[in-house]
Tab-separated table of C-alpha atoms in Angstrom:
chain	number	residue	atom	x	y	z
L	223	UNK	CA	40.038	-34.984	58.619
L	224	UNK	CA	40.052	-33.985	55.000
L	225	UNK	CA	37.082	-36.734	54.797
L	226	UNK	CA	34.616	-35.187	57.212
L	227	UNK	CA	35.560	-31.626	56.243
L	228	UNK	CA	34.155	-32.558	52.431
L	229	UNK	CA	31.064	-34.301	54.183
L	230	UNK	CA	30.447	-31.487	56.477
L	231	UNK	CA	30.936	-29.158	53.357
L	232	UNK	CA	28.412	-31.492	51.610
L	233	UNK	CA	26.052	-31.503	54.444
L	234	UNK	CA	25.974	-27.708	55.024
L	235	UNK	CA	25.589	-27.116	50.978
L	236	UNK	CA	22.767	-29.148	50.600
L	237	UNK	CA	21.489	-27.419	53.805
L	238	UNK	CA	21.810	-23.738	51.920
L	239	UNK	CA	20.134	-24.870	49.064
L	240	UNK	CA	17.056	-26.093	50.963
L	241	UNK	CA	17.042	-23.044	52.455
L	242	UNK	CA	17.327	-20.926	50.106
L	243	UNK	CA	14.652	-22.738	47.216
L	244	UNK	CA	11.694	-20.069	46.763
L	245	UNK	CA	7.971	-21.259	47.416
L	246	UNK	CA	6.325	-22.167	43.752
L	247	UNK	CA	5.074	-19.372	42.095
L	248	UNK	CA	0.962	-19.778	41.546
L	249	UNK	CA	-0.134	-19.326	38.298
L	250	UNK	CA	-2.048	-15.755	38.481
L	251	UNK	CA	-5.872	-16.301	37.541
L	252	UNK	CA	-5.727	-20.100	38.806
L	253	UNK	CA	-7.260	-21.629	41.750
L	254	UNK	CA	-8.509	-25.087	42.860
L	255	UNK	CA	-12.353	-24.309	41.745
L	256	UNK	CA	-11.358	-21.205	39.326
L	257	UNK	CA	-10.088	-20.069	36.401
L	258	UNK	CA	-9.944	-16.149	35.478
L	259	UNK	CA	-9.989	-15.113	31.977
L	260	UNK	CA	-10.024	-11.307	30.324
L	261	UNK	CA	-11.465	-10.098	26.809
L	262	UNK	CA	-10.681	-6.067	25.959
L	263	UNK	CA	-12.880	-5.555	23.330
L	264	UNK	CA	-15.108	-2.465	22.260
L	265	UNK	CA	-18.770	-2.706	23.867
L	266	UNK	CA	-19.443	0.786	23.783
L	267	UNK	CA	-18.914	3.365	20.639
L	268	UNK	CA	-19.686	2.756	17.125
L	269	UNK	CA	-17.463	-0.551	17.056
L	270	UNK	CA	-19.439	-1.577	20.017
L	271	UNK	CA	-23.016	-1.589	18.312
L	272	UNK	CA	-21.459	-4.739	16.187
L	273	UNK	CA	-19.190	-6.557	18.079
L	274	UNK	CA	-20.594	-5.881	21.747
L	275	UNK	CA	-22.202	-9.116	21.456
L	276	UNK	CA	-18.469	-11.022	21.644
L	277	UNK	CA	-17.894	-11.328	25.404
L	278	UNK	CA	-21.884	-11.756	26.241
L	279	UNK	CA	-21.235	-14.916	23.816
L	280	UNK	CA	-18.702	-16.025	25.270
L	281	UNK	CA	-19.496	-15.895	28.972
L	282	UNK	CA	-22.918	-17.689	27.634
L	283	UNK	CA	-20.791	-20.378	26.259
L	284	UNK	CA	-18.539	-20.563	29.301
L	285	UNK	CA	-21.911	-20.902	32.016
L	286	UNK	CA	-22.734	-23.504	30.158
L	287	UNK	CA	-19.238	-25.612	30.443
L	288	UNK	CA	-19.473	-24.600	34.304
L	289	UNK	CA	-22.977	-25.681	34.784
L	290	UNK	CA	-21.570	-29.213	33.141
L	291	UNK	CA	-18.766	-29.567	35.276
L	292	UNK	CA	-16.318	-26.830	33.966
L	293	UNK	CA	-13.299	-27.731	33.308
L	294	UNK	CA	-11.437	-30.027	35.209
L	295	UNK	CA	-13.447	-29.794	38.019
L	296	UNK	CA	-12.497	-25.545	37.959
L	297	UNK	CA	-15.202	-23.309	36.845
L	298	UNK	CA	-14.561	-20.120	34.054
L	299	UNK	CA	-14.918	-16.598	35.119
L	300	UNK	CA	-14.644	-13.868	32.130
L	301	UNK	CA	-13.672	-10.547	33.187
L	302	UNK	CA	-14.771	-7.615	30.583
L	303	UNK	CA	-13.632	-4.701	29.793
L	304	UNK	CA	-14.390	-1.860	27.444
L	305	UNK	CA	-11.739	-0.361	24.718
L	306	UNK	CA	-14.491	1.289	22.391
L	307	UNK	CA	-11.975	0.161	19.620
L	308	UNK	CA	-9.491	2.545	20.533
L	309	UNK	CA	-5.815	1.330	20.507
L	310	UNK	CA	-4.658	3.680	23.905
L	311	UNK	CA	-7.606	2.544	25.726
L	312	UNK	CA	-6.564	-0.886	24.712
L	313	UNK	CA	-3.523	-0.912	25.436
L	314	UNK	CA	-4.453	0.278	29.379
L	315	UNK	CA	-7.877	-2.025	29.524
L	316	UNK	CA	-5.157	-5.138	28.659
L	317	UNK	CA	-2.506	-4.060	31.225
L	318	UNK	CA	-5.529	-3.784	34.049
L	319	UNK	CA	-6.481	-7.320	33.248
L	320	UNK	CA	-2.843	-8.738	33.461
L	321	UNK	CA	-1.816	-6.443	36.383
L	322	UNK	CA	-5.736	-5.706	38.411
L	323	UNK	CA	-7.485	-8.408	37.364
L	324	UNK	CA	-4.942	-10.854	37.537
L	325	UNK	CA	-6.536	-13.108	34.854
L	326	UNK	CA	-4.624	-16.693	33.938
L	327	UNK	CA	-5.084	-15.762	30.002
L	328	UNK	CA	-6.942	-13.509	27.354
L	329	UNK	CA	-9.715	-14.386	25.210
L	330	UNK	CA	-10.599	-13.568	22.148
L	331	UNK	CA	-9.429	-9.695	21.765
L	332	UNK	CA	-10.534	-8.082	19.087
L	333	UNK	CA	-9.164	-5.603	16.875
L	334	UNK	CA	-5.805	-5.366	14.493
L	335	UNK	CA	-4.763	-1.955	15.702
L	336	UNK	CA	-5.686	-2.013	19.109
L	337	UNK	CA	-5.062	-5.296	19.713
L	338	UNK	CA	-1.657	-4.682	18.404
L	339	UNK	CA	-0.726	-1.867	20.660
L	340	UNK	CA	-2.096	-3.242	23.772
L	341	UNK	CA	-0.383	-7.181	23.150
L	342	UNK	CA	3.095	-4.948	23.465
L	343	UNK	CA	2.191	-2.364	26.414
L	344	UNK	CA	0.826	-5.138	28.771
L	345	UNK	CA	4.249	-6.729	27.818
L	346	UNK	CA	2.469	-10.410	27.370
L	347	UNK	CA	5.575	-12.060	25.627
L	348	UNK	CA	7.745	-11.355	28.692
L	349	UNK	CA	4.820	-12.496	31.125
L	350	UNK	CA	4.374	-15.589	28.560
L	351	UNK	CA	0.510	-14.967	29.228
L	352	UNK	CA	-1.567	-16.556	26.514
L	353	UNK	CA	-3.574	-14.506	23.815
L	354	UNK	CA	-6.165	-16.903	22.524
L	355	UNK	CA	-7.964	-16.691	19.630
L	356	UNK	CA	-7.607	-13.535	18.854
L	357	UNK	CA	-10.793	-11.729	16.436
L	358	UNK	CA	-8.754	-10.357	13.959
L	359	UNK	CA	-6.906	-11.928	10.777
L	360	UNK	CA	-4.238	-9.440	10.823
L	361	UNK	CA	-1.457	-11.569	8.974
L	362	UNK	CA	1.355	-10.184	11.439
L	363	UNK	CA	-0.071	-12.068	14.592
L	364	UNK	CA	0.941	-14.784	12.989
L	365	UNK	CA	4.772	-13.673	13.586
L	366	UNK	CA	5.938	-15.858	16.559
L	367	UNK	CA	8.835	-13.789	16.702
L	368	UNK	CA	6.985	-10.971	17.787
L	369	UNK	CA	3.870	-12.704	19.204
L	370	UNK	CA	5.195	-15.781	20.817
L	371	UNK	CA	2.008	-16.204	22.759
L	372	UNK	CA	-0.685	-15.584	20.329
L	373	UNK	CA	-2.708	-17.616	18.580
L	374	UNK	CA	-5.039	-16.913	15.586
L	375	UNK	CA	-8.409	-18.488	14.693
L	376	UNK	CA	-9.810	-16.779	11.062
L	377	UNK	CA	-8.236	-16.610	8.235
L	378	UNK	CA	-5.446	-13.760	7.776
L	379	UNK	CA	-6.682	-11.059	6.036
L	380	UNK	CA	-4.560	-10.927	2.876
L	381	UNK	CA	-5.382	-14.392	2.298
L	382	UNK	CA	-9.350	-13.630	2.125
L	383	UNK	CA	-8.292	-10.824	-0.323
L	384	UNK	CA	-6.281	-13.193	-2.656
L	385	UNK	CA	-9.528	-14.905	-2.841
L	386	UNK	CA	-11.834	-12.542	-3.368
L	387	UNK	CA	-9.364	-11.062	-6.000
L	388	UNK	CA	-10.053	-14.540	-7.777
L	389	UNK	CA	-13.763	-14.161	-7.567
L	390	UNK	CA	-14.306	-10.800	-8.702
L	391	UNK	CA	-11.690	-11.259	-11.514
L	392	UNK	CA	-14.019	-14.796	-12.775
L	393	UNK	CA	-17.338	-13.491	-11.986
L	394	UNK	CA	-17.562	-9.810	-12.810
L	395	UNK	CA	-14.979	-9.476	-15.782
L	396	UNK	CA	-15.047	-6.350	-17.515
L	397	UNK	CA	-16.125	-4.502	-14.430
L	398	UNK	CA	-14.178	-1.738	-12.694
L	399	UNK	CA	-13.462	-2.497	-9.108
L	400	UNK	CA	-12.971	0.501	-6.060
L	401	UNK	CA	-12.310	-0.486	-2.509
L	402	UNK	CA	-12.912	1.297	0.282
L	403	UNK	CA	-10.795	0.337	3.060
L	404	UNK	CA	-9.943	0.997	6.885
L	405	UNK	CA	-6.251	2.537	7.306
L	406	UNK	CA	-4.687	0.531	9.376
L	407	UNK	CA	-2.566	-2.565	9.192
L	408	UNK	CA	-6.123	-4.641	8.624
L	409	UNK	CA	-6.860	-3.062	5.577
L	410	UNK	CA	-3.233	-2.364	4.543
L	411	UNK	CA	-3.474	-6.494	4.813
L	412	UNK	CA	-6.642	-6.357	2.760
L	413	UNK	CA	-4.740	-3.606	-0.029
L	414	UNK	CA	-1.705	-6.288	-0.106
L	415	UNK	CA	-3.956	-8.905	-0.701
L	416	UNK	CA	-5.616	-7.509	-3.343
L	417	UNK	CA	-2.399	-6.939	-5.117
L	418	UNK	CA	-0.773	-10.124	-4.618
L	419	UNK	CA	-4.301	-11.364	-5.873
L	420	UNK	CA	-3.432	-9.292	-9.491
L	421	UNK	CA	-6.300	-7.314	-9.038
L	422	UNK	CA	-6.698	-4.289	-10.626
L	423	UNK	CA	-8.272	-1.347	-8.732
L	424	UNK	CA	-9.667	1.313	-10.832
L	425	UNK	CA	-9.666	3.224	-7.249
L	426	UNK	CA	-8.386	2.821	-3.811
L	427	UNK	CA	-9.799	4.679	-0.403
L	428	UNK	CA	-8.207	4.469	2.804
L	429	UNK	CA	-10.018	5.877	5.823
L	430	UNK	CA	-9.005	6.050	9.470
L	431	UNK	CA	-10.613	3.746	11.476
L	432	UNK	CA	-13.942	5.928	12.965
L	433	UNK	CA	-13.681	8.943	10.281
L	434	UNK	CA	-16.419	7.581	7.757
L	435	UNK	CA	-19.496	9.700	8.460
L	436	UNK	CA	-22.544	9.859	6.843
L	437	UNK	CA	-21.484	13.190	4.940
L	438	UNK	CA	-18.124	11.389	3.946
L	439	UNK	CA	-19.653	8.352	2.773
L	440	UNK	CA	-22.146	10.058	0.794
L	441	UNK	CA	-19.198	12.243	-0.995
L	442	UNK	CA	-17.306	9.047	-1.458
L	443	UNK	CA	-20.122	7.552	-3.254
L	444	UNK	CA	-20.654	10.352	-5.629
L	445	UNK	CA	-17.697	10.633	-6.451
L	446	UNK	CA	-17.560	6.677	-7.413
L	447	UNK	CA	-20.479	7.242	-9.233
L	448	UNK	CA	-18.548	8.714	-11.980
L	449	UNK	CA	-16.785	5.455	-13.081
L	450	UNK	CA	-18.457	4.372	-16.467
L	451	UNK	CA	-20.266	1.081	-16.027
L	452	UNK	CA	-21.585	-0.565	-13.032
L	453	UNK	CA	-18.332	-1.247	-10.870
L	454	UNK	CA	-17.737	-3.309	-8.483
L	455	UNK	CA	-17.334	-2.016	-4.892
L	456	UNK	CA	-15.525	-3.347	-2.027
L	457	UNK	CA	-15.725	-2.882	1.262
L	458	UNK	CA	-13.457	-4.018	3.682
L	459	UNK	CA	-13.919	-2.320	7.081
L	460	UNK	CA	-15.961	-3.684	9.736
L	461	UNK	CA	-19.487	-3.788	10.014
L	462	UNK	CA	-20.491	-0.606	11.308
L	463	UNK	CA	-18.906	0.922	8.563
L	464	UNK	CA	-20.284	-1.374	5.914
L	465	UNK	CA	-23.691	-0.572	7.246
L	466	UNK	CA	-22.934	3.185	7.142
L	467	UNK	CA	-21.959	3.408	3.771
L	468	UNK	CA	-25.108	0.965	2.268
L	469	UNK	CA	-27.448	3.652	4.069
L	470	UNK	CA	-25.598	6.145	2.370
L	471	UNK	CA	-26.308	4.231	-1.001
L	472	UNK	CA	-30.037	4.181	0.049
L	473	UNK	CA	-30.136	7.848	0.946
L	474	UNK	CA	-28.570	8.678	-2.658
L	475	UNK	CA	-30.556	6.329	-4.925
L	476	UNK	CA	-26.798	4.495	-5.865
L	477	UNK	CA	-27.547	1.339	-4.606
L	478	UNK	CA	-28.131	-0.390	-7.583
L	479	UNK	CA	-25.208	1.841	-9.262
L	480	UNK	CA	-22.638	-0.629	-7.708
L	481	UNK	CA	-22.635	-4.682	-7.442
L	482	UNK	CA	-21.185	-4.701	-3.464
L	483	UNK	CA	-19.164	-6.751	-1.905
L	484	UNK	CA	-18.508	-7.024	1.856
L	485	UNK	CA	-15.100	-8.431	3.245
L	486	UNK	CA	-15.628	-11.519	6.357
L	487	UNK	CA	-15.319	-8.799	8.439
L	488	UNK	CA	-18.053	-6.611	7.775
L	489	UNK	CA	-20.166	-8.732	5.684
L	490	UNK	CA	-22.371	-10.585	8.095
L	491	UNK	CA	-25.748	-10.073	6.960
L	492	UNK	CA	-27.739	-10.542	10.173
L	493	UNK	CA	-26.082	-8.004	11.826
L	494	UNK	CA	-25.903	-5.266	9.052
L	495	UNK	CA	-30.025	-6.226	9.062
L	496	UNK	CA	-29.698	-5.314	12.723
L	497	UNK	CA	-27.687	-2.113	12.113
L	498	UNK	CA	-30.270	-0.756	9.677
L	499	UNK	CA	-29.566	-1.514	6.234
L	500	UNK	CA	-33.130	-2.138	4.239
L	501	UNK	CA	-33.665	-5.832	3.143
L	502	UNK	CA	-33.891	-5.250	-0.214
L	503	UNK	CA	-30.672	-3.311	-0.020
L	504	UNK	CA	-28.778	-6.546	1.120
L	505	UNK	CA	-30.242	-8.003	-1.925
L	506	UNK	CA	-27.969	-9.538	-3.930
L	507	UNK	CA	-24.934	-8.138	-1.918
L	508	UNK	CA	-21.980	-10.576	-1.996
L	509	UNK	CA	-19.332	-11.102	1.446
L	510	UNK	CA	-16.904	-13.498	2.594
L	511	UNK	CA	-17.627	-15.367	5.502
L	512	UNK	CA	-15.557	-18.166	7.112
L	513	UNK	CA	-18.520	-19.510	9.401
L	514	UNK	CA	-21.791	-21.155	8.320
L	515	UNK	CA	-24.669	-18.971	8.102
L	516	UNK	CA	-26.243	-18.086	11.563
L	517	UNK	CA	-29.494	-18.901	11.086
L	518	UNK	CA	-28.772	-22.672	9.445
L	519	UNK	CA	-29.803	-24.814	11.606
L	520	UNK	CA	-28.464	-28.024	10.000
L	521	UNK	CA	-25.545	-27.300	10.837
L	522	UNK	CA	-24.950	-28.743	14.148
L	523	UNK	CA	-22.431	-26.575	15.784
L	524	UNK	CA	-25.270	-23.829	15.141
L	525	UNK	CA	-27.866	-25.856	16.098
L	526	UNK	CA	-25.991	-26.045	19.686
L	527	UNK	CA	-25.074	-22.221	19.814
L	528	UNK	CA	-28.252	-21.099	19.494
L	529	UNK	CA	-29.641	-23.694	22.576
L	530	UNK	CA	-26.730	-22.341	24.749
L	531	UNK	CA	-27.320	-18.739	23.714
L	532	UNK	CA	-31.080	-18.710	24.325
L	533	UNK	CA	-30.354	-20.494	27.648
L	534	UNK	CA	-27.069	-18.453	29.035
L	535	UNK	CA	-27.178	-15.102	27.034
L	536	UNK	CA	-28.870	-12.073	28.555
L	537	UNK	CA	-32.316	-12.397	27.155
L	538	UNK	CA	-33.241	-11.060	23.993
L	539	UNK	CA	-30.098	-11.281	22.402
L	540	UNK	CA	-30.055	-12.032	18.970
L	541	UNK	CA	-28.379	-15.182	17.643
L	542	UNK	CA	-25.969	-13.988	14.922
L	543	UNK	CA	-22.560	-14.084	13.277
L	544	UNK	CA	-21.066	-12.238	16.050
L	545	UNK	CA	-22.517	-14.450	18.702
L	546	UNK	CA	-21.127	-17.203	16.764
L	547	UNK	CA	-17.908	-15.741	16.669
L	548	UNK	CA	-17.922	-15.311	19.861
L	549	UNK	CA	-18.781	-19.055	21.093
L	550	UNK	CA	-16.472	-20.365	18.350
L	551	UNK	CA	-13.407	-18.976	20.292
L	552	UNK	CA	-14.958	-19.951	23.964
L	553	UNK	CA	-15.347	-23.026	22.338
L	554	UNK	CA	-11.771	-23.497	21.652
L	555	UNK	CA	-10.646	-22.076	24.548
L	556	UNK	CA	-12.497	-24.478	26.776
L	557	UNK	CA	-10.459	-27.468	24.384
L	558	UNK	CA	-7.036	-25.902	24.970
L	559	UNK	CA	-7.793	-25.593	28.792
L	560	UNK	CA	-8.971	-29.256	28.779
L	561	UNK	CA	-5.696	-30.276	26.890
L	562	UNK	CA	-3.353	-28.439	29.085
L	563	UNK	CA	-4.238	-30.687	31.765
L	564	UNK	CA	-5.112	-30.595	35.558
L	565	UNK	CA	-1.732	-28.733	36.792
L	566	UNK	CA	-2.841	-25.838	34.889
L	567	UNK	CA	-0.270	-23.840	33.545
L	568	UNK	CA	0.424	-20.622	31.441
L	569	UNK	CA	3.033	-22.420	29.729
L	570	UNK	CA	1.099	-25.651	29.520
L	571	UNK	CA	-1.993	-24.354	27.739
L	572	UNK	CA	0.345	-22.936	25.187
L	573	UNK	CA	2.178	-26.018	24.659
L	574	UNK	CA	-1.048	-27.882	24.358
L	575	UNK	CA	-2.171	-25.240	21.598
L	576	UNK	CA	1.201	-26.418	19.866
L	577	UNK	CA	1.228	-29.798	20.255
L	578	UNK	CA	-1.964	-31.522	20.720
């Protein structure tokens, strides 16, 4: 008796647990012939008129993956949505991707601050949704404490500024240096940077991110006017900003007062071209820049941008840094996606990031 009342017991457990097993969970954002990705990023506002080209790029790169097959056999849909590079509007254009839009994964957001704010209020650690290649070389997304699910593509910013620290200190000794710099935790990167560089800074101007107008940058200017010499000015803000400030220069006759030089972020001389700035202005201005020049065609990665981008991009866009950018980190995306395999998983693409 004791024998069948343990094999009855057995019987009616294993009975339970069949019962009780929930269905699979699908992965949100993944079908059999799709999968959905999001970018919050600013297309409108003054941060829009230089990086609105990012998610145009990138759908242009994607098109071209799904009119080759996609990937494993599913095809990409990007799903855009405006922030006008302001962190609260981020923060909710992020949360309507994970929660409305139900996308598998975000793609290249850009932004420090606003990125920032809107990785914790769409609570994408706890939903282990993955942040890929994120525009911005904030040093702190590099924390996988805090961002378990991010990963970075450029160079962190107080690394750049290290290096431009060595530059400035072999090429323009004797030379006062000022930066101008956006107050947030990018520049704050940028200001660390500098120091841990040894880089001495005759002066030192933060400036909330969308406060620099015209009058502000012109009063900024004269007042740097006053340090003896020609100094060297930095700027390291993004390239609206840089653009504002070298009109400002042209408006005041101080252009040649200064010997400029433009931080990765702001420094890309197609689009400042593009924004305004005269060509002789440009002249001799100096910026980082971790990509190959936009319009050199030798290099092959280039070479194939610009095919896919006069192909797939809405017509008449202009092949630039930005546009580069912006098919750099489809690019990537589309490798990570391949890696992680056909049972296409959030956890899976990260892992593949990791490992492979």
């Amino acid at each position: 008796m004791k024998r069948a009342s343990l094999a009855s017991a057995v019987i009616a457990a294993a009975a339970m647990v069949l019962s009780t097993l929930p269905a699979q969970a699908a992965t949100p954002g993944v079908s059999a012939t799709e999968i959905k990705l999001g970018i919050s990023s600013p297309l409108t506002g003054s941060a829009g008129v230089a990086y609105g080209k990012v998610p145009g790029a990138m759908k242009a790169y994607f098109d071209y993956i799904n009119a080759n097959g996609g990937v494993n056999g599913r095809k990409i849909k990007l799903i855009s949505r405006d922030e006008k590079y302001l962190p609260t509007l981020a923060a909710t254009q992020t949360t309507n991707l994970i929660l409305k839009d139900k996308v598998f994964a975000l793609v290249g957001a850009l932004g420090t601050a606003t990125h920032s704010k809107a990785y914790k209020a769409a609570a994408l650690a706890k939903n282990n949704v993955p942040d890929l290649f994120v525009n911005t070389g904030f040093s702190g997304f590099g924390d996988t404490t805090k961002y378990p699910t991010t990963f970075t593509v450029l160079p962190n910013y107080a690394m750049e500024a290290k290096i431009m620290s060595k530059f400035i200190k072999e090429k323009f000794t004797g030379q006062a240096v000022a930066l101008i710099a956006q107050d947030d935790e990018f520049g704050i990167d940028g200001v660390n940077g500098f120091k841990a560089g040894g880089l001495t800074l005759a002066s030192t101007t933060l400036y909330p991110q969308s406060s620099l107008t015209d009058a502000r940058a012109k009063a900024l200017l004269t007042g740097l006017s006053a340090i003896p010499g020609k100094p060297v000015l930095v700027l390291f803000g993004t390239t609206d900003v840089t653009a504002g400030i070298l009109k400002a220069a042209e408006s005041l006759d101080l252009v040649s007062k200064f010997t400029w030089i433009a931080g990765s972020v702001g420094g890309d001389a197609n689009t400042l071209l593009a924004l305004g700035v005269k060509a002789t202005t440009m002249t001799g201005v100096v910026a980082a820049s971790f990509f190959p020049d936009a319009k050199d065609k030798s290099d092959e990665y280039v070479s194939q941008f610009m095919k896919i981008n006069e192909k797939y991009n809405t017509k008449g866009v202009t092949f630039d840094n930005v546009v580069l950018q912006g098919m750099n980190s489809a690019m990537l995306t589309v490798q990570a996606l391949r890696a992680a395999g056909k049972n296409l998983t959030r956890a899976g693409v990260i892992s593949a990031i990791e490992n492979k």
